Coordinates of C-alpha atoms in Angstrom, one line a residue:
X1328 CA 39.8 36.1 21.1
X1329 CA 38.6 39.1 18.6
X1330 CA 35.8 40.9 20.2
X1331 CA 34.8 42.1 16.3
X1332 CA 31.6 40.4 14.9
X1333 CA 30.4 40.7 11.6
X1334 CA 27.6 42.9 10.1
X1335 CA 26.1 44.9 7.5
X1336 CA 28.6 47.2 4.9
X1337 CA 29.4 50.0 7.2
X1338 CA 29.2 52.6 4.1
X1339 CA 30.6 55.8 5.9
X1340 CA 33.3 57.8 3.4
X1341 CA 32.6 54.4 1.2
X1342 CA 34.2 51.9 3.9
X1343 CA 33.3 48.2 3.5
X1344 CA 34.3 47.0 6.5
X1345 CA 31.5 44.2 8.0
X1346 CA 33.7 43.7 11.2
X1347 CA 31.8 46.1 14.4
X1348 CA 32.4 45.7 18.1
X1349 CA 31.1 48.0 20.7
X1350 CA 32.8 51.2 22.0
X1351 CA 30.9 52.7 25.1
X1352 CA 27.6 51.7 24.0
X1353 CA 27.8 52.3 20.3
X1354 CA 28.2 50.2 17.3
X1355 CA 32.0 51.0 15.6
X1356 CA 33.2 49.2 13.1
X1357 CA 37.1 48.1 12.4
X1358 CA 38.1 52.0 11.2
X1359 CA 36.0 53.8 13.7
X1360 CA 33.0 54.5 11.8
X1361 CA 30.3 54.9 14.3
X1362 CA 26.7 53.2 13.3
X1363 CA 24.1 56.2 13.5
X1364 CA 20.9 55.2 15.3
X1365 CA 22.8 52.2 17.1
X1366 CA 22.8 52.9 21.0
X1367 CA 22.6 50.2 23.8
X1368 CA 21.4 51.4 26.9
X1369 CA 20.8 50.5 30.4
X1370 CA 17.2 51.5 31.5
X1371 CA 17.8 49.4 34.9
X1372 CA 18.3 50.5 38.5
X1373 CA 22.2 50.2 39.4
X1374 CA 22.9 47.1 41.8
X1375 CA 25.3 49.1 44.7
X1376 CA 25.8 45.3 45.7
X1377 CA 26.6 44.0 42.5
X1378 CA 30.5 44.8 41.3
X1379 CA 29.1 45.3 37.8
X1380 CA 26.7 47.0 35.6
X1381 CA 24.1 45.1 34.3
X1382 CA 22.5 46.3 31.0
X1383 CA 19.9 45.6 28.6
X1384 CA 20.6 45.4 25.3
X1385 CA 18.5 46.0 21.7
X1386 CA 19.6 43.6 19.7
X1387 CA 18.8 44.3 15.9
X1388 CA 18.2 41.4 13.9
X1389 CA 19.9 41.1 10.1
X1390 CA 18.5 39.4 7.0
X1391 CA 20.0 37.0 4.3
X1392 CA 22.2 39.8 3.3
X1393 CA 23.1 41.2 5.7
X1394 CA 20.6 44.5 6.4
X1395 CA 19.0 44.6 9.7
X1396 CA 15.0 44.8 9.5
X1397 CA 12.6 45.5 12.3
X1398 CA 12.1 43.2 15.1
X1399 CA 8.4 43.4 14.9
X1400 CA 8.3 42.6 11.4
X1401 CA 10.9 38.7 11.9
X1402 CA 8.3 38.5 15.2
X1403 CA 5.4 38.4 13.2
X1404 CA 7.0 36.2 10.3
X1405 CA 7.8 33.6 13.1
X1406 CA 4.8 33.6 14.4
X1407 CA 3.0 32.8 10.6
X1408 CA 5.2 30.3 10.1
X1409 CA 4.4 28.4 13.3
X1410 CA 1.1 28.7 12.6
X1411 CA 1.7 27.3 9.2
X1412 CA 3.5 24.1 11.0
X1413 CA 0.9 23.8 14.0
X1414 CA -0.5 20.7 14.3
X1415 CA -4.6 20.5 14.3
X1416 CA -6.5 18.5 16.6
X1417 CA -10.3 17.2 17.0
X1418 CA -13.0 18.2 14.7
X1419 CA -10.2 20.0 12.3
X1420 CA -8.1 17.5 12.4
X1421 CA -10.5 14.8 11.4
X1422 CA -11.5 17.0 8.6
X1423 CA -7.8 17.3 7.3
X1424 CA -7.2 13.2 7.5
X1425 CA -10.5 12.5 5.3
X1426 CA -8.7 15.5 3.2
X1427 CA -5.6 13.7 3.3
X1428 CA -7.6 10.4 2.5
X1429 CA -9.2 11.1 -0.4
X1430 CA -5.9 12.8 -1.8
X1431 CA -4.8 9.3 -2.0
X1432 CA -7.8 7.7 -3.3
X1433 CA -7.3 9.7 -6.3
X1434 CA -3.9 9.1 -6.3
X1435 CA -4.5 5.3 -6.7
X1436 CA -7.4 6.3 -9.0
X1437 CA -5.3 7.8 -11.3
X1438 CA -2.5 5.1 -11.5
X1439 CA -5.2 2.3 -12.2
X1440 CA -7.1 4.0 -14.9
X1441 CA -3.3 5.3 -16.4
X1442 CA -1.3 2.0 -15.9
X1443 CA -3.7 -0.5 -16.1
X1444 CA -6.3 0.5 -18.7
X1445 CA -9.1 1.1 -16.2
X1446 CA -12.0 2.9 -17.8
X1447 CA -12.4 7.0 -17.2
X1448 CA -15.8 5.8 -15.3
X1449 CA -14.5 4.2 -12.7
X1450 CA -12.9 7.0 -11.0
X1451 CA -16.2 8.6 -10.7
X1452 CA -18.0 5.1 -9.2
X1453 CA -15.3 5.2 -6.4
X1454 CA -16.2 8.6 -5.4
X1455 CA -19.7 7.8 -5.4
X1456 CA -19.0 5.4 -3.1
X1457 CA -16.6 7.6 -1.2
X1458 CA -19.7 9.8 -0.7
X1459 CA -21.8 7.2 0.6
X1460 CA -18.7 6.2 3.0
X1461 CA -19.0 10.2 4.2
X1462 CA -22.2 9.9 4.6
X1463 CA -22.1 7.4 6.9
X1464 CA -20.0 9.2 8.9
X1465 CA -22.7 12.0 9.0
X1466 CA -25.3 9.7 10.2
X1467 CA -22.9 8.1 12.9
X1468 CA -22.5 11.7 14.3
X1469 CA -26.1 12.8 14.6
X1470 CA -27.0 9.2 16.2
X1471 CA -29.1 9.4 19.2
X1472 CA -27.5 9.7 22.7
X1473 CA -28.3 7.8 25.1
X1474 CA -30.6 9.4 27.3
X1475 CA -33.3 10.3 24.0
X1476 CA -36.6 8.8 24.6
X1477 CA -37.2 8.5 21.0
X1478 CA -38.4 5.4 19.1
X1479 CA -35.7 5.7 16.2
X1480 CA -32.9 4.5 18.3
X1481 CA -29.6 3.9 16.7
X1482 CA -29.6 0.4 15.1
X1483 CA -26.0 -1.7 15.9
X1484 CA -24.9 -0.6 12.6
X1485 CA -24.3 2.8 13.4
X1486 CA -23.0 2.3 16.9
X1487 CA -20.1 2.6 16.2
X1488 CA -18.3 5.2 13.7
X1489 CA -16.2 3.2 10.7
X1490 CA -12.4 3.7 11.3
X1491 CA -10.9 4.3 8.2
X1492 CA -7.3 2.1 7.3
X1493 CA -5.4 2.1 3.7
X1494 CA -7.2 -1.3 3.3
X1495 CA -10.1 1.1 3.5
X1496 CA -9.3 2.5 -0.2
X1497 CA -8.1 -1.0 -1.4
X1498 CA -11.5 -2.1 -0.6
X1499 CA -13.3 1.1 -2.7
X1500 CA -11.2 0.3 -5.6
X1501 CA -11.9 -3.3 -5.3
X1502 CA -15.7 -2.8 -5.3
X1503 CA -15.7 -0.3 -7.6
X1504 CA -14.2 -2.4 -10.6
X1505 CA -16.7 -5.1 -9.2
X1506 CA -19.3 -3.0 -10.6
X1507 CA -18.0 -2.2 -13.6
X1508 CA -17.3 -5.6 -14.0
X1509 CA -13.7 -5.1 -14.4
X1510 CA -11.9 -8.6 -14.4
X1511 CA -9.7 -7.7 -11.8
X1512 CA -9.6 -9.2 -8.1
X1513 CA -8.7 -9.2 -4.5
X1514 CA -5.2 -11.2 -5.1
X1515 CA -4.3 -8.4 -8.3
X1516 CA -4.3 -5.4 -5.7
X1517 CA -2.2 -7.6 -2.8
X1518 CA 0.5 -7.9 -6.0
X1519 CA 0.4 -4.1 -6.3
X1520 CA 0.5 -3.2 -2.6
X1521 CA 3.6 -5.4 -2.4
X1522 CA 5.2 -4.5 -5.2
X1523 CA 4.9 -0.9 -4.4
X1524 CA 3.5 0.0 -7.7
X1525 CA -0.3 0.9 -6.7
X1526 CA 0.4 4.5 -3.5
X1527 CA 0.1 2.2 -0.4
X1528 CA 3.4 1.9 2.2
X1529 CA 4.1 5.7 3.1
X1530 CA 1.4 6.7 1.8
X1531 CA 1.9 10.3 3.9
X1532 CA 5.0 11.3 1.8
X1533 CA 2.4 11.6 -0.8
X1534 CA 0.2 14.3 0.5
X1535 CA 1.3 17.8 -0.1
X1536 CA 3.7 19.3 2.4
X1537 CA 1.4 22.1 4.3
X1538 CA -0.9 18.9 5.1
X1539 CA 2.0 16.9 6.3
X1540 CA 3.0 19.1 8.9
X1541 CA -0.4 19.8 10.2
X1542 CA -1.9 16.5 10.3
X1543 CA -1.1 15.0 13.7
X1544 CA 1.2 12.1 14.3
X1545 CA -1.5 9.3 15.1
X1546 CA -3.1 10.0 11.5
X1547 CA 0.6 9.3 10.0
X1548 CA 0.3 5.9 11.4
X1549 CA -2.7 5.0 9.4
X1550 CA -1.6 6.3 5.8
X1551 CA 1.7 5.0 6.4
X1552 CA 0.1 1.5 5.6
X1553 CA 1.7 -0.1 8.2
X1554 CA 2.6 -4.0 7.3
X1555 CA 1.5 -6.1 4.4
X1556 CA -2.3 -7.4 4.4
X1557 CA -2.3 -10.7 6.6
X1558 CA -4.6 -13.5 7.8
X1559 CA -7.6 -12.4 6.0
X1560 CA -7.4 -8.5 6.8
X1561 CA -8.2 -7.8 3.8
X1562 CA -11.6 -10.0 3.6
X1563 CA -12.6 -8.5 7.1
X1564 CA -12.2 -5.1 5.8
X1565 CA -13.5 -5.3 2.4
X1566 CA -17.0 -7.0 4.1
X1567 CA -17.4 -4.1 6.5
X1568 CA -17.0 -1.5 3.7
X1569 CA -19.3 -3.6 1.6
X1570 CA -21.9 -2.7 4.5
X1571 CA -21.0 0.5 5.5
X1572 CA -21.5 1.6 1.5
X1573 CA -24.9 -0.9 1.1
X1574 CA -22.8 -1.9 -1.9
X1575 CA -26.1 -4.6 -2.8
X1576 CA -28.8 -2.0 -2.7
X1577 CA -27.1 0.5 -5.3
X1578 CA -24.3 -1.1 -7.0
X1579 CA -23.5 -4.2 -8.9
X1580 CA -22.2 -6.5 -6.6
X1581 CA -21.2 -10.2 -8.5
X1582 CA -17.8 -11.3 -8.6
X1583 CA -17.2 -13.5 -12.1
X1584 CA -16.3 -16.9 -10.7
X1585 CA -15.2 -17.4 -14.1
X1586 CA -12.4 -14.7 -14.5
X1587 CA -10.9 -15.6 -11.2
X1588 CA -10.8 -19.4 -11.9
X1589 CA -9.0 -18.3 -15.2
X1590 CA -7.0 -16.1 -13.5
X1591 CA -5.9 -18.8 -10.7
X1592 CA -5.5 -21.2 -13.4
X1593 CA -2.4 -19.4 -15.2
X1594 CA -0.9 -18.6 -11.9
X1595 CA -0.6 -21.9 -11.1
X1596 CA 0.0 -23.6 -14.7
X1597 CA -2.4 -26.1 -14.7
X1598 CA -4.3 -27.3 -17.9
X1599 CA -6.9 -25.4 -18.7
X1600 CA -9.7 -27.9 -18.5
X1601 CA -9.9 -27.1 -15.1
X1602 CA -12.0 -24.3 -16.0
X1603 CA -14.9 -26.5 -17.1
X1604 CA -14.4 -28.6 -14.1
X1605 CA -14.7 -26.2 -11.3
X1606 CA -18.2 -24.9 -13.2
X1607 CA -19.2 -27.9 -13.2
X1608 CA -18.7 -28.5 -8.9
X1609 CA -20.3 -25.4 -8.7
X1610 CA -23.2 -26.5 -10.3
X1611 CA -23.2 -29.6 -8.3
X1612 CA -22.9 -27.6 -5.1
X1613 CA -26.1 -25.8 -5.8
X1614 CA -24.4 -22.2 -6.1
X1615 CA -26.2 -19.6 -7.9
X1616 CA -24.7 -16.3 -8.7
X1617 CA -25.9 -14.6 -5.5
X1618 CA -23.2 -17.1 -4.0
X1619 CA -20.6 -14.9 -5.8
X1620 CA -21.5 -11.5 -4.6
X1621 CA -19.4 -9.3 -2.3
X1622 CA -20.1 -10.5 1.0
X1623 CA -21.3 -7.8 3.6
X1624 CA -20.9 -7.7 7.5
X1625 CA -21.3 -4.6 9.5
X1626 CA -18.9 -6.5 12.0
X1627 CA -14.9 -5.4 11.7
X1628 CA -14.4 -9.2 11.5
X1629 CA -15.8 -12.2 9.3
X1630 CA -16.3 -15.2 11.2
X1631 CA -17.1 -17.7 8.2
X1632 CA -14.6 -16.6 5.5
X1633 CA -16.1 -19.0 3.4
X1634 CA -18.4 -16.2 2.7
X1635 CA -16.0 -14.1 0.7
X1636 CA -16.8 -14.7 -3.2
X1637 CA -13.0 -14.9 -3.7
X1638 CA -12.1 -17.7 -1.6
X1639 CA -15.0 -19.1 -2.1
X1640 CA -13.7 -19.4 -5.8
X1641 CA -10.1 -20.8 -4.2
X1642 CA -11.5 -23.5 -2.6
X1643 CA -13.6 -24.5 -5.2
X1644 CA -10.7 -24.3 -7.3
X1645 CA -8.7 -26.5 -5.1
X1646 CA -11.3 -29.3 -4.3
X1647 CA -12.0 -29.6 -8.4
X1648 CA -8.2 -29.8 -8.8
X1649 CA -8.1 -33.1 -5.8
X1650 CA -11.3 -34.5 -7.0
X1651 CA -10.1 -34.6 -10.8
X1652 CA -7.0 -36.5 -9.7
X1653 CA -9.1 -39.4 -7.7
X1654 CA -10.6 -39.7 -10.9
X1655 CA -7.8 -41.0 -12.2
X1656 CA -7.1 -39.5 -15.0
X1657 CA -4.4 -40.7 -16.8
X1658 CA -3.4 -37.2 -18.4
X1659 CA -4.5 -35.7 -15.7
X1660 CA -2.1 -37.3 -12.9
X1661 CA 0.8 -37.5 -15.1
X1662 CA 0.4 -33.8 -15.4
X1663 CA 0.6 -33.4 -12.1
X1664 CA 3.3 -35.2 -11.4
X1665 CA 5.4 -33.2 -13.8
X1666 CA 3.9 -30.2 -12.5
X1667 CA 5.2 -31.2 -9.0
X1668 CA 8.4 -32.1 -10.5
X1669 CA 8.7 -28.7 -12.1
X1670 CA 7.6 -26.1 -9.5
X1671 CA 9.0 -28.1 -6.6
X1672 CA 7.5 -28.1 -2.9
X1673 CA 8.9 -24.2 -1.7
X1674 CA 7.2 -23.3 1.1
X1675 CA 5.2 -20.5 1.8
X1676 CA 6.3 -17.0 3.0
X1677 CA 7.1 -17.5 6.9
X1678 CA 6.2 -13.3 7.6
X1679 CA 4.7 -10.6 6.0
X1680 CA 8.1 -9.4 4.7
X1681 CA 8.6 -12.6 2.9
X1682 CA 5.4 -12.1 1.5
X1683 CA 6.1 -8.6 0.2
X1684 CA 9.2 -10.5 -1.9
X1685 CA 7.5 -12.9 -3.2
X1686 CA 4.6 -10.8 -4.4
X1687 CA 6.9 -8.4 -5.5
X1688 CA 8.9 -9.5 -8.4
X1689 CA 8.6 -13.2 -10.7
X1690 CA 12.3 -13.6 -9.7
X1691 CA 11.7 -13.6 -5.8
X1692 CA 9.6 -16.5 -6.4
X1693 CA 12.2 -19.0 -7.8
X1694 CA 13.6 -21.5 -5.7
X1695 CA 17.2 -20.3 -5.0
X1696 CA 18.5 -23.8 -5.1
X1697 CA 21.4 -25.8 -6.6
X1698 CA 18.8 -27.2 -9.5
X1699 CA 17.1 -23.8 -10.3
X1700 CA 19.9 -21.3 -10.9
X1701 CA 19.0 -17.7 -11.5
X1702 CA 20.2 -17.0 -15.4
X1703 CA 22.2 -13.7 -16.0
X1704 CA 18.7 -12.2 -17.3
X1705 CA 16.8 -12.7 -14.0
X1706 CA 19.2 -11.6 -11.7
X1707 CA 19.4 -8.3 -14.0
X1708 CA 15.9 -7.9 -13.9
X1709 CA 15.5 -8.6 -10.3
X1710 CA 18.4 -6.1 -9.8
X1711 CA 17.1 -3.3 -11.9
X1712 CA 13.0 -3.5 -9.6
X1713 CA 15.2 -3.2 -6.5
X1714 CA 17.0 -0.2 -7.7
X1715 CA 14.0 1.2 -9.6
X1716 CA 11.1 0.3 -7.4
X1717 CA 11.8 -1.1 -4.2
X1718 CA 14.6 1.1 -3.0
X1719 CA 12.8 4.8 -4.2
X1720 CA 9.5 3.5 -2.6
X1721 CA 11.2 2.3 0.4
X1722 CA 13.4 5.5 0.9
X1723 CA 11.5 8.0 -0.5
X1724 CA 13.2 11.5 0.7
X1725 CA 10.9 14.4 1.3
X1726 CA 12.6 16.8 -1.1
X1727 CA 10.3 20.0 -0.7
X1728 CA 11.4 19.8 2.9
X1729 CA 15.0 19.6 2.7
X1730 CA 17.1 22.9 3.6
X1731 CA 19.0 24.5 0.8
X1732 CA 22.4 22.8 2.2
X1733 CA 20.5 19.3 2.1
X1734 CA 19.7 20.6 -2.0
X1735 CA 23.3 21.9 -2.7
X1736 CA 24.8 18.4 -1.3
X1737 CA 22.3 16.5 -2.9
X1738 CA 23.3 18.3 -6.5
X1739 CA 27.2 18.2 -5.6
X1740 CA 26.7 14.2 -5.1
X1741 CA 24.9 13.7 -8.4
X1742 CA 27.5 16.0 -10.5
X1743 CA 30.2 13.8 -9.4
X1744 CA 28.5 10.8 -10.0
X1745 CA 26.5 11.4 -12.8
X1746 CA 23.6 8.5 -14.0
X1747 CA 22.7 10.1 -16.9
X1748 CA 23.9 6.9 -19.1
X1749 CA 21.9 4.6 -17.1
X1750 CA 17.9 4.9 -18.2
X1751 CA 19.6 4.4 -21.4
X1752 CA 21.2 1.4 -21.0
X1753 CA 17.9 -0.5 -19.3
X1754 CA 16.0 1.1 -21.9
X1755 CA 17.3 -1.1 -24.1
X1756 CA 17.7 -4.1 -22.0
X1757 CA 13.8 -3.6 -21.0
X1758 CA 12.6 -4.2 -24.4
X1759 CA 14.3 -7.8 -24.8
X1760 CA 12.2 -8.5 -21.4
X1761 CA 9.8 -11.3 -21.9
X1762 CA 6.3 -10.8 -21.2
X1763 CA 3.4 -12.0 -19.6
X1764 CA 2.4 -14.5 -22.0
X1765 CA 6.1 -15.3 -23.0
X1766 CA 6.6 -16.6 -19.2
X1767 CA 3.2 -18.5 -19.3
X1768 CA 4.1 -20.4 -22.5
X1769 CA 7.6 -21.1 -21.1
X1770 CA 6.6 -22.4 -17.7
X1771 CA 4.2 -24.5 -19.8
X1772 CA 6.9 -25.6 -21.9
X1773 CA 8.9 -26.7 -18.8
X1774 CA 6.1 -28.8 -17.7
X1775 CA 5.6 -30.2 -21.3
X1776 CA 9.3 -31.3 -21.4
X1777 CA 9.1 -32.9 -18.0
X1778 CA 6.0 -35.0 -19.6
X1779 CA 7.5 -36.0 -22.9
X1780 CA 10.8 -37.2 -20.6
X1781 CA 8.6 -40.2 -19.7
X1782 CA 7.1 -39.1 -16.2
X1783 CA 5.3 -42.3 -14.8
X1784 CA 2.0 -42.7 -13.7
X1785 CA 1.7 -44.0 -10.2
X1786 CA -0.6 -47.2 -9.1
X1787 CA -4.3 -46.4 -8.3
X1788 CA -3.7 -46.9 -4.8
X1789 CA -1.2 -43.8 -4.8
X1790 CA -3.4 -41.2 -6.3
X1791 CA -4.2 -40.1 -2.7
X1792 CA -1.3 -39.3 -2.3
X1793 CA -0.5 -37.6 -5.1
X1794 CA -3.8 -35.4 -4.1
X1795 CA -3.0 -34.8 -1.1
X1796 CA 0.7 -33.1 -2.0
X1797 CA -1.0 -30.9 -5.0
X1798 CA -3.4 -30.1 -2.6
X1799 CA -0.8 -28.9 0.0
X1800 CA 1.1 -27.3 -2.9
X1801 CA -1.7 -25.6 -4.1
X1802 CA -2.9 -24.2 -0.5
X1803 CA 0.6 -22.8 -0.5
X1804 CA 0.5 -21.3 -3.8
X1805 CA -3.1 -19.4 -3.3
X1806 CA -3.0 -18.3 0.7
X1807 CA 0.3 -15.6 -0.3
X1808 CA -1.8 -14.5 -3.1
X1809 CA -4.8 -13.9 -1.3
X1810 CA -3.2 -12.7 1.9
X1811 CA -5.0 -15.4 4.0
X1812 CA -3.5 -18.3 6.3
X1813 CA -3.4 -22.0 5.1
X1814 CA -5.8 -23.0 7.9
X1815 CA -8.3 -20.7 7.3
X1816 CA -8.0 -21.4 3.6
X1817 CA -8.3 -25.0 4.9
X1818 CA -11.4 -23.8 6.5
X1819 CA -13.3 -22.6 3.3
X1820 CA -12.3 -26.2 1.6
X1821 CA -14.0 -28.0 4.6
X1822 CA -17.1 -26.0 4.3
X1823 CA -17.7 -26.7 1.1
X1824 CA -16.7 -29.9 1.0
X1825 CA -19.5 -30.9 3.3
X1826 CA -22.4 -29.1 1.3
X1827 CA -21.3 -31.0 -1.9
X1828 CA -21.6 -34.0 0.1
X1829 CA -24.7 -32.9 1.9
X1830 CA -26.2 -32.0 -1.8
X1831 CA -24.9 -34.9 -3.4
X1832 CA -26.7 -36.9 -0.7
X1833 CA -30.1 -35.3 -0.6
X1834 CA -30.0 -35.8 -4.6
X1835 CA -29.4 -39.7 -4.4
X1836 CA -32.2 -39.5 -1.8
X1837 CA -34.2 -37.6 -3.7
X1838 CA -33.8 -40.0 -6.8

């Protein structure tokens, strides 16, 4: 084995030999050039014992290019960067995570009010509302301890400190479009989350890299976003935040029962007198608008969900949807029927993973059966948000941390496989994409076919039980969109079908 290593140019009579070993304590290269200044020595008292010689070497340390530099100066750049990559804990680390927090609030800020045609304002309502979160945060730190005499005790509010989740932001952004009375709702920002287009799973890989490294592991966890919204965590959230921010006292609070019926209405594809219907069970009910205000609760969890303006609108949605088809309306029922017949009884997502597909993209939600084949279009489509969205979201690489041989392989890989051609391609394939409204009218279309094929109207005595399976379809259809379980949606229709009865009673009474 060669006992030559490789170093700096040796440079003596012009030699440029880099191959040195060591000769009796000094530094020679291959030709016999001895390094000046380059002297190992032994500064040890000899072992008579041991049968050797033991010695202490000075080992020089050499840069990119080969020059050695000081010791002390590669001991003190070691020792910055370490600092740079320590991890900070307690009172500096809770600082850094709201940091870290609000870097993504205005992340998501920025794609609403870019992508979906959110006004300038509202970035500035949700950081009035961030301020009012911070300052309950203040408050919960200066509470009283437990051994102070005084009469302003901490109330049950602000015993405990508000723990802050991604749901945390969803629920800002939420109630700050409720103010500005921006038609959008609870089930719009579920369809974001799980189509990865609002900043929500791995959120961290967001935030810039110096705050990455020093923000401890535990506070990864929570802007990682976890799993999808399930079983009402979002309703339990958003009412906490509602009190934690006194949303009521300073901002406007009411949820348009109108836009959301609307808005369920074309989700589901039923005819749009429905609209007029559900108003009008409202009005029996004896709702006002307060009924339709963002709930508050300064508990973590809601026990009467029912509370929630948005499934409050759901179920209301539902019952006027059941109680229009024991009218017996001939229209009406033969509608349903063919809307039955068209959609088909798929059931609901079985996990939250099924509910991230089905939320994702329009082509998840097709029944992938023998009678509803995916067309060429559909599976492109579907194809091109898996390689476009779901796959860069889900394996989002870290590219300002990569070494320089992680970079060069990265750039080798992509010259011999060059996409270039691609964007181009679906470019063009993108614009023959139909739209919104195109999908609506051809969905209605289906259903129209299916009633003009002669779809026939059952006896009287089975309209219940044509209720009861577009009632079952139609707690199906809403839960996944709302993130909430059928029995608890199931919940919110029993409620409220007891006060229209218990209204409806006290007003033949009354009369």
């Amino acid at each position: 084995m060669s006992t030559f290593f490789r170093g700096p140019v040796c440079g003596t009579d012009n030699c440029r030999s880099r191959l040195w070993r060591i000769i009796d304590g000094r530094r020679t290269c291959q030709y016999g050039h001895v390094m000046e200044g380059d002297v190992e020595f032994n500064d040890d008292e000899d072992d008579i014992n041991s049968m050797g010689v033991i010695t202490r070497r000075l080992n020089l340390t050499t840069n990119a290019t080969g020059s050695f530099r000081s010791s002390m100066s590669s001991q003190s750049q070691l020792n910055q960067k370490e600092d740079a990559n320590q991890k900070v804990y307690g009172v500096e680390g809770e600082r850094l995570f709201l940091r870290c927090f609000q870097h993504i609030l205005k992340l998501q800020c920025t794609w609403l009010v870019e992508h979906q045609n959110f006004p300038p304002v509202f970035a500035d309502v949700v950081k009035l509302m961030w301020m009012r979160f911070l300052k309950s945060l203040e408050v919960a730190d200066r509470r009283p301890t437990a051994g102070d005499d005084s009469e302003n005790t901490s109330t049950e509010i602000l015993e405990r400190k508000p723990r802050l989740s991604l749901l945390s932001s969803i629920c800002l952004l939420y109630m700050a479009n409720t103010h500005l009375r921006v038609p959008i709702h609870s089930c719009d920002y579920i369809r974001w989350i799980c189509s990865m287009e609002l900043v929500y799973f791995k959120a961290n890989l967001h935030l810039p890299a110096p705050w990455r490294k020093q923000l401890p592991n535990y506070y990864h966890q929570i802007l990682e976003g976890g799993k999808t919204p399930s079983e009402g965590q979002f309703f339990h959230k958003l009412a906490h935040m509602c009190s934690v921010v006194q949303v009521s006292s300073c901002f406007s609070s009411y949820v348009s029962y109108e836009a959301l019926t609307l808005k369920l209405l074309f989700a589901v594809k039923l005819p749009p007198q429905i609209l007029f219907d559900v108003k009008e069970l409202i009005t029996i009910s004896g709702d006002d608008d307060s009924s339709f205000c963002l709930y508050e609760n300064h508990r973590e969890r809601v026990q009467r969900l029912y509370l929630c303006a948005d499934l409050r609108v759901a179920a209301y949605f539902i019952l006027a949807v059941r109680y229009k088809i024991l009218q017996n309306d001939p229209f009406f029922v033969n509608y349903c029927l063919a809307w039955l017949e068209v959609e088909g009884f798929e059931d609901s997502p079985a996990t939250t993973e099924d509910l991230v597909t089905k939320l994702s993209h329009d082509a998840a939600s097709l029944p992938q059966n023998n009678h509803h084949p995916w067309s060429d279009q559909q599976t492109t489509d579907y194809l091109d948000w898996m390689e476009k969205h779901f796959l860069p979201a889900s394996t989002k690489t870290q590219t300002e941390t990569q070494t320089i041989d992680h970079r060069i392989a990265s750039k080798k890989l992509y010259s011999m496989f060059p996409l270039d051609r691609a964007p181009a391609e679906n470019a063009e394939g993108g614009a023959t994409r139909p739209s919104y409204v195109d999908k609506i009218q051809e969905t209605y279309l289906e259903i129209s076919d299916a009633l003009a094929h002669g779809v026939r109207v059952p006896r009287q005595e089975q309209t219940p039980k044509l209720a009861q399976l577009t009632e079952a379809r139609l707690l199906r259809e809403i839960s996944y969109r709302f993130a909430v379980s059928q029995p608890q949606l199931r919940e919110c229709l029993a409620h409220l079908q007891t006060r229209i009865c218990k209204t409806r009673n006290s007003t033949n009474c009354a009369s």
